[in-house]
Short mmCIF file of C-alpha atoms in Angstrom, two decimals:
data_model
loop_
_atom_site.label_atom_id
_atom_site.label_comp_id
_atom_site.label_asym_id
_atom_site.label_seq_id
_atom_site.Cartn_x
_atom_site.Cartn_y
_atom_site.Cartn_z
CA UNK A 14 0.00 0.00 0.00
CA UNK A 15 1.06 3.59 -0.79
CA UNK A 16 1.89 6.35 1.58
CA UNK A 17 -0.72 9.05 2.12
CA UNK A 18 -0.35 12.80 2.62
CA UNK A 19 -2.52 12.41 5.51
CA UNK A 20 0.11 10.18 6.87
CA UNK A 21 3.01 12.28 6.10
CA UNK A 22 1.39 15.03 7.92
CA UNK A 23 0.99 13.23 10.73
CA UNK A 24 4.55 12.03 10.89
CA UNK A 25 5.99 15.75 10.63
CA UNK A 26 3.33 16.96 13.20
CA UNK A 27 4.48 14.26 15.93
CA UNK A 28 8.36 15.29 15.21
CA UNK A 29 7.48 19.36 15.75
CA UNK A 30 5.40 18.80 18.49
CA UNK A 31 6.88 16.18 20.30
CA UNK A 32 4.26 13.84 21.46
CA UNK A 33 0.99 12.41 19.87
CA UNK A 34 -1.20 13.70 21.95
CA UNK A 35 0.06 17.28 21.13
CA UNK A 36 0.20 16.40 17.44
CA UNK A 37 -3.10 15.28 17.86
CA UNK A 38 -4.17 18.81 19.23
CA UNK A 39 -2.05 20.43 16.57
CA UNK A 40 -4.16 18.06 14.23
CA UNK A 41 -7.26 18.73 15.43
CA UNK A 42 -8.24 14.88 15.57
CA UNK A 43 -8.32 12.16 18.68
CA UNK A 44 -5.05 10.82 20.33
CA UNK A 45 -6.37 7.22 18.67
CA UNK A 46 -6.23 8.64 15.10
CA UNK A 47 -2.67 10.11 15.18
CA UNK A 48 -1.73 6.61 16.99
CA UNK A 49 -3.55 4.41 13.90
CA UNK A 50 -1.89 6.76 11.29
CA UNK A 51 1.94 6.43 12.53
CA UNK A 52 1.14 3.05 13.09
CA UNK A 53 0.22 2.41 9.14
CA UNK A 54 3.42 4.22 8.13
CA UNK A 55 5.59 2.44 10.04
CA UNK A 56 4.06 -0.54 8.96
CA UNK A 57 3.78 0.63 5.33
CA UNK A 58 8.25 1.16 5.54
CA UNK A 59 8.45 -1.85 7.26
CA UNK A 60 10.59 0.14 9.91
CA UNK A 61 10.38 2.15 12.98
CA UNK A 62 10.68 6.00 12.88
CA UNK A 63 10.63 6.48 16.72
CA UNK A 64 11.75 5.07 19.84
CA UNK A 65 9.64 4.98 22.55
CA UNK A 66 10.61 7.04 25.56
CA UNK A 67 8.35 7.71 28.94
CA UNK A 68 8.43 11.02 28.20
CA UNK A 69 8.88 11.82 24.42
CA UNK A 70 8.80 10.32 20.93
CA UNK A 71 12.40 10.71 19.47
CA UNK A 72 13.66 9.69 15.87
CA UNK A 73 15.35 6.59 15.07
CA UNK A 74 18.28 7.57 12.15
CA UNK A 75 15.94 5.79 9.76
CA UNK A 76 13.49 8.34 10.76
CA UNK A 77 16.11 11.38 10.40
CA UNK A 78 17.02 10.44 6.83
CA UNK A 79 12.72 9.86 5.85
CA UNK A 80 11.91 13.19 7.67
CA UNK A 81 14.41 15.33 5.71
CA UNK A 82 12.63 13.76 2.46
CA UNK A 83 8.82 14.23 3.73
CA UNK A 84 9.45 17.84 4.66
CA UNK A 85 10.61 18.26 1.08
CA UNK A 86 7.77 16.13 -0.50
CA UNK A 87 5.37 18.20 1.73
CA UNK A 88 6.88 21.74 0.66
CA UNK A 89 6.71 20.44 -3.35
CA UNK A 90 3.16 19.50 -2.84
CA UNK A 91 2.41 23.21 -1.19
CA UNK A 92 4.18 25.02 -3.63
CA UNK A 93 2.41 23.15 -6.13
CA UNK A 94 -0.77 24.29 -4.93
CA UNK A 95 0.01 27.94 -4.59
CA UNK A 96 1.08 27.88 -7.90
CA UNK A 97 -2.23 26.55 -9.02
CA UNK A 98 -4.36 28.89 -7.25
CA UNK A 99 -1.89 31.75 -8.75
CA UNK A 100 -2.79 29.94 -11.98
CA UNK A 101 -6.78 29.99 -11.55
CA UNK A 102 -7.03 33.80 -10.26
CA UNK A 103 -4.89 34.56 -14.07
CA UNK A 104 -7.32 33.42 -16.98
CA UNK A 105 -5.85 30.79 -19.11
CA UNK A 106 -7.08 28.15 -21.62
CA UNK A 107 -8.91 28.36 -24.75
CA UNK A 108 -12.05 30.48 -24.92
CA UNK A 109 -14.77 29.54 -27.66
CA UNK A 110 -17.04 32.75 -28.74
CA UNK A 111 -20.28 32.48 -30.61
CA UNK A 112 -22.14 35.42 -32.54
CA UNK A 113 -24.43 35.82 -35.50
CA UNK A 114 -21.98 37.63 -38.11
CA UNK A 115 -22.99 41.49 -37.64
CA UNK A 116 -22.41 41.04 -33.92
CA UNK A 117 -19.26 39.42 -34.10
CA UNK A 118 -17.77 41.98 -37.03
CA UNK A 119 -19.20 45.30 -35.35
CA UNK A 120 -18.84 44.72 -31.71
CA UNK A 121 -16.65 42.00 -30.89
CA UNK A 122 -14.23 41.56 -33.38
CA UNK A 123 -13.08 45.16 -32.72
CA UNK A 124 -12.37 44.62 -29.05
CA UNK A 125 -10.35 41.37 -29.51
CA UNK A 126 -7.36 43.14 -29.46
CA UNK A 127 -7.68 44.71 -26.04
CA UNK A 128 -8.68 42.18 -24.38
CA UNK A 129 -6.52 39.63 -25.70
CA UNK A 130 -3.59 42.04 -24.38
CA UNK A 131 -5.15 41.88 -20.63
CA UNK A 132 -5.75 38.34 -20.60
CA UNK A 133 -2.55 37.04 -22.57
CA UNK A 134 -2.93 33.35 -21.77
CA UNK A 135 -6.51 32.88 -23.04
CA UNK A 136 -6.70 31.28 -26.39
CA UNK A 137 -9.80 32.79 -28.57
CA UNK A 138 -11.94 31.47 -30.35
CA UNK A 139 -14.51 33.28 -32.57
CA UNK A 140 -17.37 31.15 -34.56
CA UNK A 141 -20.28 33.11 -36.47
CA UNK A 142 -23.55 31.39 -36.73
CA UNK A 143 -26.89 33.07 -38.41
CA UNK A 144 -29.07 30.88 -36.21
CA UNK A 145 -29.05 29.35 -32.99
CA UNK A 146 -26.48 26.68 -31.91
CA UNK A 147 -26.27 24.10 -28.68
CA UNK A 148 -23.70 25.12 -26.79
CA UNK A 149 -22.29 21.82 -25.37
CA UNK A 150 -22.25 20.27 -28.94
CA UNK A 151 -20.78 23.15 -30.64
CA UNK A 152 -17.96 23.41 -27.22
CA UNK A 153 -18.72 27.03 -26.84
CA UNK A 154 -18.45 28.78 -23.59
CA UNK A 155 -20.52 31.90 -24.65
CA UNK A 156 -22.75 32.93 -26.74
CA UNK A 157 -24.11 36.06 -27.91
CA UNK A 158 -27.90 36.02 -28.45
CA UNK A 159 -30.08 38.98 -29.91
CA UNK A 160 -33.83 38.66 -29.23
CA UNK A 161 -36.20 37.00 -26.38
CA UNK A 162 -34.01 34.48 -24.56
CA UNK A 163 -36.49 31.15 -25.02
CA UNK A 164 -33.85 28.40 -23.74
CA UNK A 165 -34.55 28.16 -19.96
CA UNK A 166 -31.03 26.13 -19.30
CA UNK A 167 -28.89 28.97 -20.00
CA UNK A 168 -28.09 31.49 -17.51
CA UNK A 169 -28.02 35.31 -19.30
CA UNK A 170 -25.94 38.43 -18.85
CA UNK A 171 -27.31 41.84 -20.20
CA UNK A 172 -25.39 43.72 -22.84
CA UNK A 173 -28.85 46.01 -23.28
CA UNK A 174 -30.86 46.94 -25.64
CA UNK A 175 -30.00 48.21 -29.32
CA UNK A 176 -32.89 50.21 -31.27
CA UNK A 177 -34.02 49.10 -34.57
CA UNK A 178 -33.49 51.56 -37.47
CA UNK A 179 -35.19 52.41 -41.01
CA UNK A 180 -31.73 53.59 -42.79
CA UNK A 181 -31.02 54.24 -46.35
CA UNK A 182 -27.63 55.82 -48.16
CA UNK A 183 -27.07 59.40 -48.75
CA UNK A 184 -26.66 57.78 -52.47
CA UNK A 185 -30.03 55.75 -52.52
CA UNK A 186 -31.49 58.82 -51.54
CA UNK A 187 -30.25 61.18 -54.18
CA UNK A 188 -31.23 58.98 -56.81
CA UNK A 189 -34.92 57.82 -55.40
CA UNK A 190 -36.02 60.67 -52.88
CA UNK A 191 -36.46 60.92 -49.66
CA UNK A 192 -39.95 59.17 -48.38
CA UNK A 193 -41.68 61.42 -46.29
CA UNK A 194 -44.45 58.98 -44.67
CA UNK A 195 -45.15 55.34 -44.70
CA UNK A 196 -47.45 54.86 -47.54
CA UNK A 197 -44.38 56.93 -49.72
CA UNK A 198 -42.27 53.37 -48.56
CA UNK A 199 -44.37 51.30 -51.09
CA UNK A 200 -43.08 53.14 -54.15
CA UNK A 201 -39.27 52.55 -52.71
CA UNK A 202 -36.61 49.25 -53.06
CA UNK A 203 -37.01 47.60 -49.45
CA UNK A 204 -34.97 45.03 -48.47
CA UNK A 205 -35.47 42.43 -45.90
CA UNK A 206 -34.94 38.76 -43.90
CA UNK A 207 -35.54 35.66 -45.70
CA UNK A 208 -34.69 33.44 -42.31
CA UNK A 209 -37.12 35.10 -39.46
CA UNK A 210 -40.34 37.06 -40.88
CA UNK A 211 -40.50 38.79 -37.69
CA UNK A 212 -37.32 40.18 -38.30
CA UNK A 213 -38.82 42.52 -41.42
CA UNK A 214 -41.25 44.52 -38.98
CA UNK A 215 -40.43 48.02 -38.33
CA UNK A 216 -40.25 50.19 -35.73
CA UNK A 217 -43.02 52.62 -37.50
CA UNK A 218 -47.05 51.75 -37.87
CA UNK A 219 -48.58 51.55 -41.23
CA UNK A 220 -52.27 52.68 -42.15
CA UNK A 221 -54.01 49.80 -39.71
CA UNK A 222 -51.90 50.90 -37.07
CA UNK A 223 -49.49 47.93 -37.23
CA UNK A 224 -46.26 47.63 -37.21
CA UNK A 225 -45.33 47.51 -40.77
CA UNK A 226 -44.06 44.63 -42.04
CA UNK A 227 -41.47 44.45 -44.90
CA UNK A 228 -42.52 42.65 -48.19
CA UNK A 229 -39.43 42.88 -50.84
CA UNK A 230 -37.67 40.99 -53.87
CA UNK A 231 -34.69 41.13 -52.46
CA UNK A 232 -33.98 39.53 -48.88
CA UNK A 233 -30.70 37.90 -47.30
CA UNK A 234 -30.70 35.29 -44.23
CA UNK A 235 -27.65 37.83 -42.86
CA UNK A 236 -27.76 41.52 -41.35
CA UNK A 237 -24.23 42.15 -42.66
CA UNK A 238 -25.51 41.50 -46.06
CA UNK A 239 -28.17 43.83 -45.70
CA UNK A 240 -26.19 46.14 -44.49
CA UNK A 241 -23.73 45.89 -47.38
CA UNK A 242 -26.94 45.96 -49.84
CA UNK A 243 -27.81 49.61 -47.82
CA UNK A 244 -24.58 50.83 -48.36
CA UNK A 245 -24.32 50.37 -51.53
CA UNK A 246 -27.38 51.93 -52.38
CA UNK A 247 -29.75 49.31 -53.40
CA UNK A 248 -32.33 49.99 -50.92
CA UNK A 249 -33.97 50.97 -47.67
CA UNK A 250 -33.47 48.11 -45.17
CA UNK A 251 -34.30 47.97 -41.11
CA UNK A 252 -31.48 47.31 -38.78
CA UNK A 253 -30.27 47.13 -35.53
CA UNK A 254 -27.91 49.86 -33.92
CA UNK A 255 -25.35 47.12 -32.82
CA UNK A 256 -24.04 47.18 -36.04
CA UNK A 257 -25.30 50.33 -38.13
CA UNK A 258 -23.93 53.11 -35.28
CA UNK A 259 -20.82 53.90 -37.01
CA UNK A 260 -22.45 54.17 -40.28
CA UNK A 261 -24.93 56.79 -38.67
CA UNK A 262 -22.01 58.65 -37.30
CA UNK A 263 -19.84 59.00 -40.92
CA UNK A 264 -22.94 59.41 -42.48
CA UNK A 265 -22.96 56.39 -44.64
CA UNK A 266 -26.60 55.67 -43.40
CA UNK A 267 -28.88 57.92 -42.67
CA UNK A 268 -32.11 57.33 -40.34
CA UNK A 269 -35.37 58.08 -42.52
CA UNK A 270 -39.09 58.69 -41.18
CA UNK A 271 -37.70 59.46 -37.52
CA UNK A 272 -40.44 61.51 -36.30
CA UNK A 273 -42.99 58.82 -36.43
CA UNK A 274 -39.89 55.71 -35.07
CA UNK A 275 -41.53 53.85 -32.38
CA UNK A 276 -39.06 52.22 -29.86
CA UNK A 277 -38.22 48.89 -31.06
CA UNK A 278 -35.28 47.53 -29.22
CA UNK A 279 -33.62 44.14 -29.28
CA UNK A 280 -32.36 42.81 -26.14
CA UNK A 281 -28.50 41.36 -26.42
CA UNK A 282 -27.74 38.80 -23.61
CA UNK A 283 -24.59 37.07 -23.35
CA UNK A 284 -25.53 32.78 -22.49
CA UNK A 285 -23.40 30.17 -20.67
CA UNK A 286 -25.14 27.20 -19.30
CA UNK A 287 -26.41 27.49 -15.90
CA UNK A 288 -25.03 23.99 -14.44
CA UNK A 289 -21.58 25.18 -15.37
CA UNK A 290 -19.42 26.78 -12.53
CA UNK A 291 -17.85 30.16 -14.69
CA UNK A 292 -14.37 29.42 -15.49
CA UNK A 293 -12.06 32.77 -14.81
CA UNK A 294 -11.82 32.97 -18.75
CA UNK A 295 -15.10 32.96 -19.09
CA UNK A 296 -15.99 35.33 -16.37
CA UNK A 297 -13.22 37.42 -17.61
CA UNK A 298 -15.00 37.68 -21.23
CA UNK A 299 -18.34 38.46 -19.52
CA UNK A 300 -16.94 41.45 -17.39
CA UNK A 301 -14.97 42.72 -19.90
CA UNK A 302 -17.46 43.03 -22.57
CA UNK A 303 -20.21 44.20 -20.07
CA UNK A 304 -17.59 47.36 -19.68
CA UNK A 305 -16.59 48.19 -23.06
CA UNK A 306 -20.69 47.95 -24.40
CA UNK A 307 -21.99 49.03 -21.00
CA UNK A 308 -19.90 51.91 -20.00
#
């Protein structure tokens, strides 16, 4: 049979403090169970450590050589465990991100660089998926998901809310006009979703006072490609502020039919399954991003 620590510790404790009852005190456990463990050691070297004296334990010079050796397996085995809770309080390992594609170029793919420069050790990962993916069979640790959260194992952290937009380029504009209501948007290119219809509402109200609801020739299963479509003039399109902000700012995109906008706002939640304790890497990501998109 092998050696325990337990055993080891016990052996050290009864040469510091001199007797087993002490060590026992030192211990914290009964007289009997420092007794039982020396007992198994001595039994496990096939040799005696102590001699027996009425009033102390002292070594035998078989015992002098195998304490020197303990006291250095015992310091290995602590330094060893600093050194791996150093090692847990610094993120390290390989991190697996998940975003649909607009998310991913225009939010997260810009901040890589920063925070792969405070968390050096972390390996990234970035996947882009237009639709939903499980998390365990895909081995991602996060997810971003815009929209109603609807999966009830997954635990959520709020990135906010990001208002929906009707945008169209200055150069679409110049060569169509500017429409000034929503019946003027029926004589204009829209374009829209071909994966989620609910996706092509807008945040304005038609004639029937609901929300109007895009009907086009020309749709795409990806907001980036919309986007692209928008900016290069081929039509009006609805999108989210996530990833049409900058474009507002240089004026590439221009917000039509504002007066009348309703509030339409997409919640962005970052997953991670709930019956996972957060790694540091992951909890790293999650308060990291939370400060650069939550200021």
């Amino acid at each position: 049979m092998k050696v325990t620590i337990n055993e080891l510790d016990t052996f050290v404790s009864i040469v510091d403090e001199g007797t087993i009852s002490q060590a026992a005190e030192h211990l914290g456990v009964t007289v009997s169970a420092v007794s039982r463990a020396l007992s198994r050691l001595e039994k496990k070297l096939n040799t005696a450590l102590f001699r027996r004296t009425t009033r102390r334990l002292e070594l035998t010079q078989e015992g002098e050589k195998y304490l020197a050796r303990v006291r250095s397996i015992l310091s290995d085995l602590e330094d060893a465990e600093d050194m791996m809770v150093k090692n847990k309080k610094v993120p390290s390992g390989k991190l697996r991100i998940d975003a649909a594609t607009p998310f991913m170029l225009h939010v997260i793919a810009p901040l890589i660089d920063k925070y792969s420069n405070a968390y050096p050790q972390i390996d990234i990962e970035l996947v882009s998926n237009e639709s939903l993916v499980d998390l365990l069979e895909a081995r991602t640790d996060v997810a971003v998901r815009i929209g109603e959260l609807k999966d009830s194992s997954l635990s959520a952290t709020s990135l906010g809310l990001s208002q929906i937009r009707i945008l169209a380029s200055p150069a679409y504009l110049k060569k169509h006009g500017t429409p000034k209501n929503v019946e003027d948007l029926a004589h204009h290119q829209l374009l829209g979703f071909n994966s989620l219809e609910k996706l092509n509402d807008c945040p304005i109200y038609d004639a029937a006072n609901n929300l109007l609801h895009i009907h086009t020739n020309i749709k795409a299963d990806s907001g980036e490609t919309l986007r692209q479509l928008a900016l290069c003039g081929t039509g009006i399109v609805c999108l989210s502020d996530f990833m049409t902000y900058q474009d507002i700012q240089k004026g590439d995109l221009i917000p039509l039919l504002v007066p009348i906008t309703i509030k339409m706002q997409q919640p962005i939640n970052l997953v991670y399954y709930k019956n996972r304790k957060l790694s540091e890497r992951v909890s790293s990501f999650i308060e990291f991003l939370k400060a650069e998109v939550m200021p």
